């Protein structure tokens, strides 16, 4: 069936580097995408979202890029900090639905 | 304002026993969701309430799982009888009806079935 997936299960970076976490989706009817961060022992926390009528959205130190042509989503984190270490999930939502579908997650490890 | 709270944070039970997980959503949030994450896998949707009504329970694995939301406030998820494959972290989330789409998650209830 159609699903949201991630290319890399684990990403290790040095503190201060930029991080890029990728996500592929296959449901062409999805029109809303969200990135969540899950720290150890906590629930997923909203980071940033983007609608399908946009291809880029920026937040504080984070940027989400959406390429609808290849059904690809990425999360860029600038100047990665140890506190950014977590599992990052992308999620998609089909238009008219209230239910986001999550991928497997990417573990980001930031080395001091 | 209090966030989504879940209880218990961790439950260890024997196969065949019953467990009831509770979720208190953010006050005023009509949407309530249950998700489950099995080790290393994706966060899988279980079901969605709008107020006290089940809008979508397509993700419920089987009839051993029963979710309720009497009165449209807190929700419970009962697993009876529990099986080994039910182990995982059960997340509850809530959101405003007609809101922007952001779900607010609780910290999860970790279930270990031995």
Tab-separated table of C-alpha atoms in Angstrom:
chain	number	residue	atom	x	y	z
A	1	UNK	CA	0.000	0.000	0.000
A	2	UNK	CA	1.031	3.620	-0.154
A	3	UNK	CA	3.234	4.709	2.668
A	4	UNK	CA	5.577	7.313	4.015
A	5	UNK	CA	9.167	6.161	4.348
A	6	UNK	CA	12.624	7.423	5.127
A	7	UNK	CA	15.887	6.823	3.289
A	8	UNK	CA	18.186	6.673	6.333
A	9	UNK	CA	17.348	5.255	9.724
A	10	UNK	CA	20.335	6.941	11.451
A	11	UNK	CA	22.171	10.176	10.766
A	12	UNK	CA	25.288	11.198	12.706
A	13	UNK	CA	26.607	14.742	12.488
A	14	UNK	CA	29.048	16.988	14.305
A	15	UNK	CA	27.801	19.869	16.378
A	16	UNK	CA	27.598	22.965	14.240
A	17	UNK	CA	27.092	21.105	10.983
A	18	UNK	CA	23.898	21.313	8.983
A	19	UNK	CA	21.680	18.218	8.988
A	20	UNK	CA	19.388	17.015	6.245
A	21	UNK	CA	16.778	14.374	6.924
A	22	UNK	CA	14.953	12.958	3.948
A	23	UNK	CA	11.540	11.431	3.518
A	24	UNK	CA	9.806	9.858	0.528
A	25	UNK	CA	6.062	9.654	0.230
A	26	UNK	CA	3.998	7.839	-2.334
A	27	UNK	CA	0.436	9.075	-1.862
A	28	UNK	CA	-0.105	11.706	-4.527
A	29	UNK	CA	-3.311	12.770	-2.793
A	30	UNK	CA	-1.390	14.032	0.247
A	31	UNK	CA	-1.519	17.788	0.541
A	32	UNK	CA	-0.158	18.463	4.004
A	33	UNK	CA	3.142	17.363	5.483
A	34	UNK	CA	4.507	17.635	8.981
A	35	UNK	CA	7.814	17.014	10.690
A	36	UNK	CA	7.858	15.822	14.282
A	37	UNK	CA	10.742	15.455	16.700
A	38	UNK	CA	10.694	12.778	19.359
A	39	UNK	CA	13.173	12.967	22.186
A	40	UNK	CA	13.863	9.952	24.355
A	41	UNK	CA	11.006	9.267	26.748
A	42	UNK	CA	8.779	11.931	25.269
A	43	UNK	CA	6.038	12.099	22.714
A	44	UNK	CA	6.451	13.487	19.196
A	45	UNK	CA	6.606	17.256	19.086
A	46	UNK	CA	5.596	19.360	16.120
A	47	UNK	CA	8.490	21.108	14.381
A	48	UNK	CA	7.235	22.507	11.112
A	49	UNK	CA	4.639	21.832	8.460
A	50	UNK	CA	4.143	22.587	4.803
A	51	UNK	CA	1.189	22.464	2.460
A	52	UNK	CA	1.392	21.123	-1.044
A	53	UNK	CA	0.959	24.565	-2.607
A	54	UNK	CA	4.396	25.499	-1.273
A	55	UNK	CA	7.847	24.070	-1.952
A	56	UNK	CA	9.742	25.634	0.932
A	57	UNK	CA	8.998	26.822	4.420
A	58	UNK	CA	11.403	28.161	7.000
A	59	UNK	CA	11.285	28.200	10.751
A	60	UNK	CA	13.851	28.896	13.395
A	61	UNK	CA	16.967	26.969	12.254
A	62	UNK	CA	14.768	24.538	10.314
A	63	UNK	CA	13.676	24.486	6.707
A	64	UNK	CA	11.323	22.039	5.059
A	65	UNK	CA	11.531	21.437	1.336
A	66	UNK	CA	8.827	19.715	-0.665
A	67	UNK	CA	9.376	18.310	-4.125
A	68	UNK	CA	6.042	17.078	-5.393
A	69	UNK	CA	7.485	15.921	-8.692
A	70	UNK	CA	9.485	13.174	-7.032
A	71	UNK	CA	7.344	12.984	-3.896
A	72	UNK	CA	10.182	13.935	-1.611
A	73	UNK	CA	10.289	15.894	1.622
A	74	UNK	CA	13.325	17.025	3.545
A	75	UNK	CA	14.054	18.699	6.845
A	76	UNK	CA	17.149	20.839	7.081
A	77	UNK	CA	18.491	21.807	10.477
A	78	UNK	CA	21.085	24.567	10.502
A	79	UNK	CA	23.962	24.607	12.987
A	80	UNK	CA	22.897	21.350	14.582
A	81	UNK	CA	23.160	21.245	18.351
A	82	UNK	CA	23.353	18.327	20.804
A	83	UNK	CA	19.803	19.161	21.846
A	84	UNK	CA	18.677	18.321	18.333
A	85	UNK	CA	19.499	14.664	18.929
A	86	UNK	CA	16.205	12.828	18.591
A	87	UNK	CA	14.143	10.710	16.233
A	88	UNK	CA	12.546	12.731	13.468
A	89	UNK	CA	9.344	11.619	11.806
A	90	UNK	CA	7.752	12.919	8.683
A	91	UNK	CA	4.015	12.567	8.330
A	92	UNK	CA	1.608	13.130	5.471
A	93	UNK	CA	-2.070	13.827	5.399
A	94	UNK	CA	-4.461	13.364	2.550
A	95	UNK	CA	-6.723	16.279	1.736
A	96	UNK	CA	-9.958	16.116	3.693
A	97	UNK	CA	-8.559	13.722	6.263
A	98	UNK	CA	-7.770	14.499	9.888
A	99	UNK	CA	-5.320	11.629	10.154
A	100	UNK	CA	-1.578	12.025	9.560
A	101	UNK	CA	0.316	8.929	8.432
A	102	UNK	CA	3.778	8.611	9.901
A	103	UNK	CA	6.951	7.100	8.564
A	104	UNK	CA	9.483	4.991	10.450
A	105	UNK	CA	11.657	7.827	11.681
A	106	UNK	CA	15.285	8.848	11.414
A	107	UNK	CA	17.513	8.919	14.442
A	108	UNK	CA	19.691	12.039	14.469
A	109	UNK	CA	22.805	11.829	16.619
A	110	UNK	CA	24.749	15.020	17.193
A	111	UNK	CA	28.316	14.636	18.404
A	112	UNK	CA	29.806	17.483	20.466
B	1	UNK	CA	-2.222	24.934	30.064
B	2	UNK	CA	-1.737	21.214	30.667
B	3	UNK	CA	-0.692	19.111	27.719
B	4	UNK	CA	-1.900	15.665	26.764
B	5	UNK	CA	-1.391	13.304	29.665
B	6	UNK	CA	-1.237	9.543	29.524
B	7	UNK	CA	-1.341	6.911	32.233
B	8	UNK	CA	0.399	4.656	33.026
B	9	UNK	CA	3.766	5.630	31.628
B	10	UNK	CA	4.855	2.006	31.666
B	11	UNK	CA	2.947	-1.226	32.171
B	12	UNK	CA	4.371	-4.733	32.314
B	13	UNK	CA	1.845	-7.557	32.099
B	14	UNK	CA	1.706	-11.256	31.357
B	15	UNK	CA	0.307	-12.580	28.123
B	16	UNK	CA	-3.422	-13.070	28.517
B	17	UNK	CA	-3.896	-10.285	31.043
B	18	UNK	CA	-5.793	-7.069	30.520
B	19	UNK	CA	-4.435	-3.546	30.453
B	20	UNK	CA	-6.250	-0.238	30.221
B	21	UNK	CA	-4.440	2.865	29.060
B	22	UNK	CA	-5.834	6.297	29.712
B	23	UNK	CA	-5.439	9.560	27.835
B	24	UNK	CA	-6.494	13.025	28.925
B	25	UNK	CA	-6.406	15.373	25.932
B	26	UNK	CA	-5.858	19.100	26.046
B	27	UNK	CA	-9.019	20.775	27.281
B	28	UNK	CA	-11.222	21.834	24.402
B	29	UNK	CA	-9.637	19.505	21.861
B	30	UNK	CA	-12.398	17.540	20.187
B	31	UNK	CA	-10.059	15.420	18.082
B	32	UNK	CA	-8.387	12.574	19.918
B	33	UNK	CA	-6.109	10.005	18.327
B	34	UNK	CA	-4.431	6.798	19.389
B	35	UNK	CA	-1.227	5.695	17.717
B	36	UNK	CA	1.204	2.886	18.456
B	37	UNK	CA	4.908	2.516	17.819
B	38	UNK	CA	6.485	-0.881	17.864
B	39	UNK	CA	10.259	-0.865	18.393
B	40	UNK	CA	12.102	0.662	15.453
B	41	UNK	CA	9.029	0.955	13.289
B	42	UNK	CA	6.699	3.702	12.229
B	43	UNK	CA	4.094	5.333	14.398
B	44	UNK	CA	0.944	3.560	13.297
B	45	UNK	CA	-2.522	5.024	13.486
B	46	UNK	CA	-5.058	3.119	15.565
B	47	UNK	CA	-8.163	5.278	15.746
B	48	UNK	CA	-9.619	8.756	15.809
B	49	UNK	CA	-12.392	10.227	17.937
B	50	UNK	CA	-14.271	13.422	17.355
B	51	UNK	CA	-15.754	14.204	20.731
B	52	UNK	CA	-17.249	10.896	21.858
B	53	UNK	CA	-17.722	9.450	18.365
B	54	UNK	CA	-15.308	7.081	16.688
B	55	UNK	CA	-14.608	8.644	13.312
B	56	UNK	CA	-12.091	6.132	12.079
B	57	UNK	CA	-10.951	2.930	13.739
B	58	UNK	CA	-9.395	1.387	10.656
B	59	UNK	CA	-6.044	1.033	12.399
B	60	UNK	CA	-7.248	-1.086	15.296
B	61	UNK	CA	-5.409	-4.416	14.964
B	62	UNK	CA	-8.219	-6.731	16.075
B	63	UNK	CA	-11.126	-7.080	18.461
B	64	UNK	CA	-8.833	-7.460	21.460
B	65	UNK	CA	-8.501	-3.684	21.382
B	66	UNK	CA	-11.337	-1.490	22.618
B	67	UNK	CA	-11.244	2.291	22.773
B	68	UNK	CA	-13.788	4.502	24.432
B	69	UNK	CA	-14.261	8.192	24.989
B	70	UNK	CA	-17.340	8.554	27.107
B	71	UNK	CA	-18.480	12.140	27.431
B	72	UNK	CA	-15.990	13.284	24.869
B	73	UNK	CA	-13.288	14.050	27.388
B	74	UNK	CA	-10.692	11.440	28.358
B	75	UNK	CA	-10.239	8.221	26.451
B	76	UNK	CA	-9.285	4.688	27.397
B	77	UNK	CA	-7.723	1.968	25.316
B	78	UNK	CA	-8.167	-1.539	26.647
B	79	UNK	CA	-6.256	-4.550	25.432
B	80	UNK	CA	-7.861	-7.840	26.421
B	81	UNK	CA	-6.333	-10.402	26.366
B	82	UNK	CA	-2.882	-9.002	25.699
B	83	UNK	CA	-0.521	-10.817	23.351
B	84	UNK	CA	3.253	-10.516	22.969
B	85	UNK	CA	2.949	-8.548	19.729
B	86	UNK	CA	0.956	-5.842	21.519
B	87	UNK	CA	4.139	-4.589	23.161
B	88	UNK	CA	5.078	-1.086	22.133
B	89	UNK	CA	4.505	2.543	22.990
B	90	UNK	CA	0.951	3.780	22.733
B	91	UNK	CA	0.656	7.472	21.994
B	92	UNK	CA	-2.376	9.634	22.398
B	93	UNK	CA	-2.695	12.942	20.609
B	94	UNK	CA	-5.316	15.655	20.459
B	95	UNK	CA	-6.089	18.615	18.272
B	96	UNK	CA	-8.667	21.294	17.775
B	97	UNK	CA	-11.555	20.538	15.479
B	98	UNK	CA	-10.998	22.612	12.402
B	99	UNK	CA	-7.538	23.546	13.599
B	100	UNK	CA	-4.440	23.984	11.469
B	101	UNK	CA	-3.596	20.327	11.686
B	102	UNK	CA	-0.997	20.153	14.429
B	103	UNK	CA	-1.400	17.185	16.728
B	104	UNK	CA	-0.280	17.491	20.337
B	105	UNK	CA	1.098	14.241	21.643
B	106	UNK	CA	1.333	12.810	25.108
B	107	UNK	CA	4.499	11.146	26.329
B	108	UNK	CA	3.139	7.714	25.606
B	109	UNK	CA	2.356	4.578	27.563
B	110	UNK	CA	4.927	1.846	27.141
B	111	UNK	CA	3.351	-1.600	27.213
B	112	UNK	CA	5.472	-4.685	27.718
B	113	UNK	CA	3.747	-8.041	27.397
B	114	UNK	CA	5.741	-10.987	28.738
